[in-house]
JSON list of C-alpha atoms in Angstrom, two decimals:
[
{"chain": "A", "resi": 1, "resn": "UNK", "atom": "CA", "xyz": [-6.30, 11.28, 14.88]},
{"chain": "A", "resi": 2, "resn": "UNK", "atom": "CA", "xyz": [-6.00, 8.93, 11.91]},
{"chain": "A", "resi": 3, "resn": "UNK", "atom": "CA", "xyz": [-3.31, 6.27, 11.90]},
{"chain": "A", "resi": 4, "resn": "UNK", "atom": "CA", "xyz": [-2.41, 3.69, 9.26]},
{"chain": "A", "resi": 5, "resn": "UNK", "atom": "CA", "xyz": [-1.16, 0.31, 10.47]},
{"chain": "A", "resi": 6, "resn": "UNK", "atom": "CA", "xyz": [0.29, -2.23, 8.04]},
{"chain": "A", "resi": 7, "resn": "UNK", "atom": "CA", "xyz": [0.48, -5.99, 8.41]},
{"chain": "A", "resi": 8, "resn": "UNK", "atom": "CA", "xyz": [1.18, -9.07, 6.31]},
{"chain": "A", "resi": 9, "resn": "UNK", "atom": "CA", "xyz": [4.84, -8.64, 5.46]},
{"chain": "A", "resi": 10, "resn": "UNK", "atom": "CA", "xyz": [7.56, -11.21, 5.96]},
{"chain": "A", "resi": 11, "resn": "UNK", "atom": "CA", "xyz": [9.91, -13.62, 4.23]},
{"chain": "A", "resi": 12, "resn": "UNK", "atom": "CA", "xyz": [8.75, -15.52, 1.16]},
{"chain": "A", "resi": 13, "resn": "UNK", "atom": "CA", "xyz": [10.45, -17.60, -1.51]},
{"chain": "A", "resi": 14, "resn": "UNK", "atom": "CA", "xyz": [10.62, -16.41, -5.11]},
{"chain": "A", "resi": 15, "resn": "UNK", "atom": "CA", "xyz": [7.35, -17.19, -6.86]},
{"chain": "A", "resi": 16, "resn": "UNK", "atom": "CA", "xyz": [5.41, -17.00, -3.63]},
{"chain": "A", "resi": 17, "resn": "UNK", "atom": "CA", "xyz": [2.64, -14.65, -2.55]},
{"chain": "A", "resi": 18, "resn": "UNK", "atom": "CA", "xyz": [1.95, -12.19, 0.24]},
{"chain": "A", "resi": 19, "resn": "UNK", "atom": "CA", "xyz": [-0.99, -9.98, 1.03]},
{"chain": "A", "resi": 20, "resn": "UNK", "atom": "CA", "xyz": [-0.31, -6.64, 2.70]},
{"chain": "A", "resi": 21, "resn": "UNK", "atom": "CA", "xyz": [-3.09, -4.93, 4.63]},
{"chain": "A", "resi": 22, "resn": "UNK", "atom": "CA", "xyz": [-3.30, -1.36, 5.89]},
{"chain": "A", "resi": 23, "resn": "UNK", "atom": "CA", "xyz": [-6.02, -0.49, 8.37]},
{"chain": "A", "resi": 24, "resn": "UNK", "atom": "CA", "xyz": [-6.98, 3.10, 9.06]},
{"chain": "A", "resi": 25, "resn": "UNK", "atom": "CA", "xyz": [-7.98, 3.87, 12.63]},
{"chain": "A", "resi": 26, "resn": "UNK", "atom": "CA", "xyz": [-9.73, 6.99, 13.88]},
{"chain": "A", "resi": 27, "resn": "UNK", "atom": "CA", "xyz": [-12.74, 8.92, 12.68]},
{"chain": "A", "resi": 28, "resn": "UNK", "atom": "CA", "xyz": [-12.37, 7.96, 9.03]},
{"chain": "A", "resi": 29, "resn": "UNK", "atom": "CA", "xyz": [-15.25, 8.97, 6.81]},
{"chain": "A", "resi": 30, "resn": "UNK", "atom": "CA", "xyz": [-13.73, 8.00, 3.48]},
{"chain": "A", "resi": 31, "resn": "UNK", "atom": "CA", "xyz": [-10.45, 6.79, 2.04]},
{"chain": "A", "resi": 32, "resn": "UNK", "atom": "CA", "xyz": [-10.03, 8.85, -1.10]},
{"chain": "A", "resi": 33, "resn": "UNK", "atom": "CA", "xyz": [-6.82, 8.05, -2.94]},
{"chain": "A", "resi": 34, "resn": "UNK", "atom": "CA", "xyz": [-4.75, 5.16, -1.56]},
{"chain": "A", "resi": 35, "resn": "UNK", "atom": "CA", "xyz": [-1.39, 3.83, -2.58]},
{"chain": "A", "resi": 36, "resn": "UNK", "atom": "CA", "xyz": [1.48, 1.53, -1.73]},
{"chain": "A", "resi": 37, "resn": "UNK", "atom": "CA", "xyz": [5.08, 2.68, -1.98]},
{"chain": "A", "resi": 38, "resn": "UNK", "atom": "CA", "xyz": [8.27, 0.75, -1.40]},
{"chain": "A", "resi": 39, "resn": "UNK", "atom": "CA", "xyz": [11.86, 1.57, -0.61]},
{"chain": "A", "resi": 40, "resn": "UNK", "atom": "CA", "xyz": [14.77, -0.82, -1.03]},
{"chain": "A", "resi": 41, "resn": "UNK", "atom": "CA", "xyz": [18.14, -0.14, 0.64]},
{"chain": "A", "resi": 42, "resn": "UNK", "atom": "CA", "xyz": [20.02, 2.56, -1.24]},
{"chain": "A", "resi": 43, "resn": "UNK", "atom": "CA", "xyz": [17.03, 3.41, -3.40]},
{"chain": "A", "resi": 44, "resn": "UNK", "atom": "CA", "xyz": [14.47, 6.17, -3.38]},
{"chain": "A", "resi": 45, "resn": "UNK", "atom": "CA", "xyz": [10.92, 5.45, -2.30]},
{"chain": "A", "resi": 46, "resn": "UNK", "atom": "CA", "xyz": [8.88, 4.49, -5.35]},
{"chain": "A", "resi": 47, "resn": "UNK", "atom": "CA", "xyz": [5.17, 4.29, -6.07]},
{"chain": "A", "resi": 48, "resn": "UNK", "atom": "CA", "xyz": [4.07, 0.68, -6.54]},
{"chain": "A", "resi": 49, "resn": "UNK", "atom": "CA", "xyz": [0.30, 0.95, -6.95]},
{"chain": "A", "resi": 50, "resn": "UNK", "atom": "CA", "xyz": [-2.40, 3.57, -6.60]},
{"chain": "A", "resi": 51, "resn": "UNK", "atom": "CA", "xyz": [-6.19, 3.43, -6.47]},
{"chain": "A", "resi": 52, "resn": "UNK", "atom": "CA", "xyz": [-8.80, 6.15, -6.83]},
{"chain": "A", "resi": 53, "resn": "UNK", "atom": "CA", "xyz": [-12.55, 6.13, -7.23]},
{"chain": "A", "resi": 54, "resn": "UNK", "atom": "CA", "xyz": [-12.19, 5.60, -10.95]},
{"chain": "A", "resi": 55, "resn": "UNK", "atom": "CA", "xyz": [-8.85, 3.95, -11.65]},
{"chain": "A", "resi": 56, "resn": "UNK", "atom": "CA", "xyz": [-5.93, 1.83, -10.53]},
{"chain": "A", "resi": 57, "resn": "UNK", "atom": "CA", "xyz": [-2.34, 2.28, -11.63]},
{"chain": "A", "resi": 58, "resn": "UNK", "atom": "CA", "xyz": [0.78, 0.17, -11.22]},
{"chain": "A", "resi": 59, "resn": "UNK", "atom": "CA", "xyz": [4.45, 0.64, -11.79]},
{"chain": "A", "resi": 60, "resn": "UNK", "atom": "CA", "xyz": [5.55, -1.42, -14.79]},
{"chain": "A", "resi": 61, "resn": "UNK", "atom": "CA", "xyz": [7.61, -3.90, -12.80]},
{"chain": "A", "resi": 62, "resn": "UNK", "atom": "CA", "xyz": [4.57, -5.18, -10.86]},
{"chain": "A", "resi": 63, "resn": "UNK", "atom": "CA", "xyz": [1.86, -5.10, -13.53]},
{"chain": "A", "resi": 64, "resn": "UNK", "atom": "CA", "xyz": [0.11, -8.44, -13.77]},
{"chain": "A", "resi": 65, "resn": "UNK", "atom": "CA", "xyz": [1.51, -9.60, -10.43]},
{"chain": "A", "resi": 66, "resn": "UNK", "atom": "CA", "xyz": [0.21, -7.10, -7.84]},
{"chain": "A", "resi": 67, "resn": "UNK", "atom": "CA", "xyz": [-3.35, -5.99, -7.17]},
{"chain": "A", "resi": 68, "resn": "UNK", "atom": "CA", "xyz": [-4.35, -3.02, -5.02]},
{"chain": "A", "resi": 69, "resn": "UNK", "atom": "CA", "xyz": [-7.79, -2.79, -3.45]},
{"chain": "A", "resi": 70, "resn": "UNK", "atom": "CA", "xyz": [-9.65, -0.55, -1.06]},
{"chain": "A", "resi": 71, "resn": "UNK", "atom": "CA", "xyz": [-12.59, -1.23, 1.27]},
{"chain": "A", "resi": 72, "resn": "UNK", "atom": "CA", "xyz": [-14.08, 1.91, 2.77]},
{"chain": "A", "resi": 73, "resn": "UNK", "atom": "CA", "xyz": [-16.47, -0.04, 4.97]},
{"chain": "A", "resi": 74, "resn": "UNK", "atom": "CA", "xyz": [-13.55, -1.88, 6.61]},
{"chain": "A", "resi": 75, "resn": "UNK", "atom": "CA", "xyz": [-11.20, 1.15, 6.33]},
{"chain": "A", "resi": 76, "resn": "UNK", "atom": "CA", "xyz": [-8.65, -1.14, 4.72]},
{"chain": "A", "resi": 77, "resn": "UNK", "atom": "CA", "xyz": [-6.22, -0.88, 1.83]},
{"chain": "A", "resi": 78, "resn": "UNK", "atom": "CA", "xyz": [-4.71, -4.11, 0.56]},
{"chain": "A", "resi": 79, "resn": "UNK", "atom": "CA", "xyz": [-1.95, -5.17, -1.80]},
{"chain": "A", "resi": 80, "resn": "UNK", "atom": "CA", "xyz": [-2.03, -8.72, -3.12]},
{"chain": "A", "resi": 81, "resn": "UNK", "atom": "CA", "xyz": [1.43, -9.66, -4.34]},
{"chain": "A", "resi": 82, "resn": "UNK", "atom": "CA", "xyz": [1.86, -12.78, -6.47]},
{"chain": "A", "resi": 83, "resn": "UNK", "atom": "CA", "xyz": [4.85, -14.34, -8.22]},
{"chain": "A", "resi": 84, "resn": "UNK", "atom": "CA", "xyz": [7.19, -12.38, -6.01]},
{"chain": "A", "resi": 85, "resn": "UNK", "atom": "CA", "xyz": [10.75, -11.76, -7.15]},
{"chain": "A", "resi": 86, "resn": "UNK", "atom": "CA", "xyz": [13.91, -10.95, -5.19]},
{"chain": "A", "resi": 87, "resn": "UNK", "atom": "CA", "xyz": [13.80, -7.43, -6.61]},
{"chain": "A", "resi": 88, "resn": "UNK", "atom": "CA", "xyz": [10.48, -6.90, -4.82]},
{"chain": "A", "resi": 89, "resn": "UNK", "atom": "CA", "xyz": [12.38, -6.94, -1.53]},
{"chain": "A", "resi": 90, "resn": "UNK", "atom": "CA", "xyz": [11.82, -3.62, 0.22]},
{"chain": "A", "resi": 91, "resn": "UNK", "atom": "CA", "xyz": [10.03, -1.83, 3.02]},
{"chain": "A", "resi": 92, "resn": "UNK", "atom": "CA", "xyz": [6.47, -1.25, 1.87]},
{"chain": "A", "resi": 93, "resn": "UNK", "atom": "CA", "xyz": [4.54, 1.83, 2.96]},
{"chain": "A", "resi": 94, "resn": "UNK", "atom": "CA", "xyz": [0.82, 2.46, 2.88]},
{"chain": "A", "resi": 95, "resn": "UNK", "atom": "CA", "xyz": [-0.26, 5.99, 1.94]},
{"chain": "A", "resi": 96, "resn": "UNK", "atom": "CA", "xyz": [-3.77, 7.40, 1.86]},
{"chain": "A", "resi": 97, "resn": "UNK", "atom": "CA", "xyz": [-5.68, 10.61, 1.48]},
{"chain": "A", "resi": 98, "resn": "UNK", "atom": "CA", "xyz": [-8.41, 10.33, 4.09]},
{"chain": "A", "resi": 99, "resn": "UNK", "atom": "CA", "xyz": [-11.41, 12.50, 4.83]},
{"chain": "A", "resi": 100, "resn": "UNK", "atom": "CA", "xyz": [-12.63, 13.11, 8.37]},
{"chain": "A", "resi": 101, "resn": "UNK", "atom": "CA", "xyz": [-15.30, 15.57, 9.47]},
{"chain": "A", "resi": 102, "resn": "UNK", "atom": "CA", "xyz": [-12.85, 17.35, 11.78]},
{"chain": "A", "resi": 103, "resn": "UNK", "atom": "CA", "xyz": [-9.82, 17.74, 9.51]},
{"chain": "A", "resi": 104, "resn": "UNK", "atom": "CA", "xyz": [-11.13, 17.43, 5.97]},
{"chain": "A", "resi": 105, "resn": "UNK", "atom": "CA", "xyz": [-8.87, 15.54, 3.55]},
{"chain": "A", "resi": 106, "resn": "UNK", "atom": "CA", "xyz": [-5.28, 14.92, 4.69]},
{"chain": "A", "resi": 107, "resn": "UNK", "atom": "CA", "xyz": [-2.46, 12.60, 3.66]},
{"chain": "A", "resi": 108, "resn": "UNK", "atom": "CA", "xyz": [-1.21, 9.87, 5.97]},
{"chain": "A", "resi": 109, "resn": "UNK", "atom": "CA", "xyz": [1.62, 7.33, 5.92]},
{"chain": "A", "resi": 110, "resn": "UNK", "atom": "CA", "xyz": [1.92, 3.95, 7.56]},
{"chain": "A", "resi": 111, "resn": "UNK", "atom": "CA", "xyz": [5.04, 3.01, 9.50]},
{"chain": "A", "resi": 112, "resn": "UNK", "atom": "CA", "xyz": [6.31, 0.60, 6.86]},
{"chain": "A", "resi": 113, "resn": "UNK", "atom": "CA", "xyz": [6.57, -3.17, 6.74]},
{"chain": "A", "resi": 114, "resn": "UNK", "atom": "CA", "xyz": [9.39, -5.38, 5.51]},
{"chain": "A", "resi": 115, "resn": "UNK", "atom": "CA", "xyz": [8.93, -7.73, 2.57]},
{"chain": "A", "resi": 116, "resn": "UNK", "atom": "CA", "xyz": [11.85, -10.04, 1.80]},
{"chain": "A", "resi": 117, "resn": "UNK", "atom": "CA", "xyz": [11.88, -12.37, -1.19]},
{"chain": "A", "resi": 118, "resn": "UNK", "atom": "CA", "xyz": [14.67, -14.89, -0.94]},
{"chain": "A", "resi": 119, "resn": "UNK", "atom": "CA", "xyz": [15.37, -18.57, -1.38]}
]
């Protein structure tokens, strides 16, 4: 069974940086589409960044500050977050469409990790 486990969250001052990592465990053959979502208190979950074989996309509020990457050899999805702002505070979720020989391509979610930007 595939599981996604996130790490790298925490408390950071405005203007600081964090790097979120999401490692896929199990019989992963390939990470197809991968993404990071976030959900702040009282808000709906929103797509932050998405990566496919041919493109990357970002929500407008993080363009130029966040970078998503994917390493199929290490089964890892990362989100480098620079120049963080208080409005980036949220629980961040890793999401991926993953292919295994036994199940084909399915969607998976991580458990979520807190990012807090505050002075």
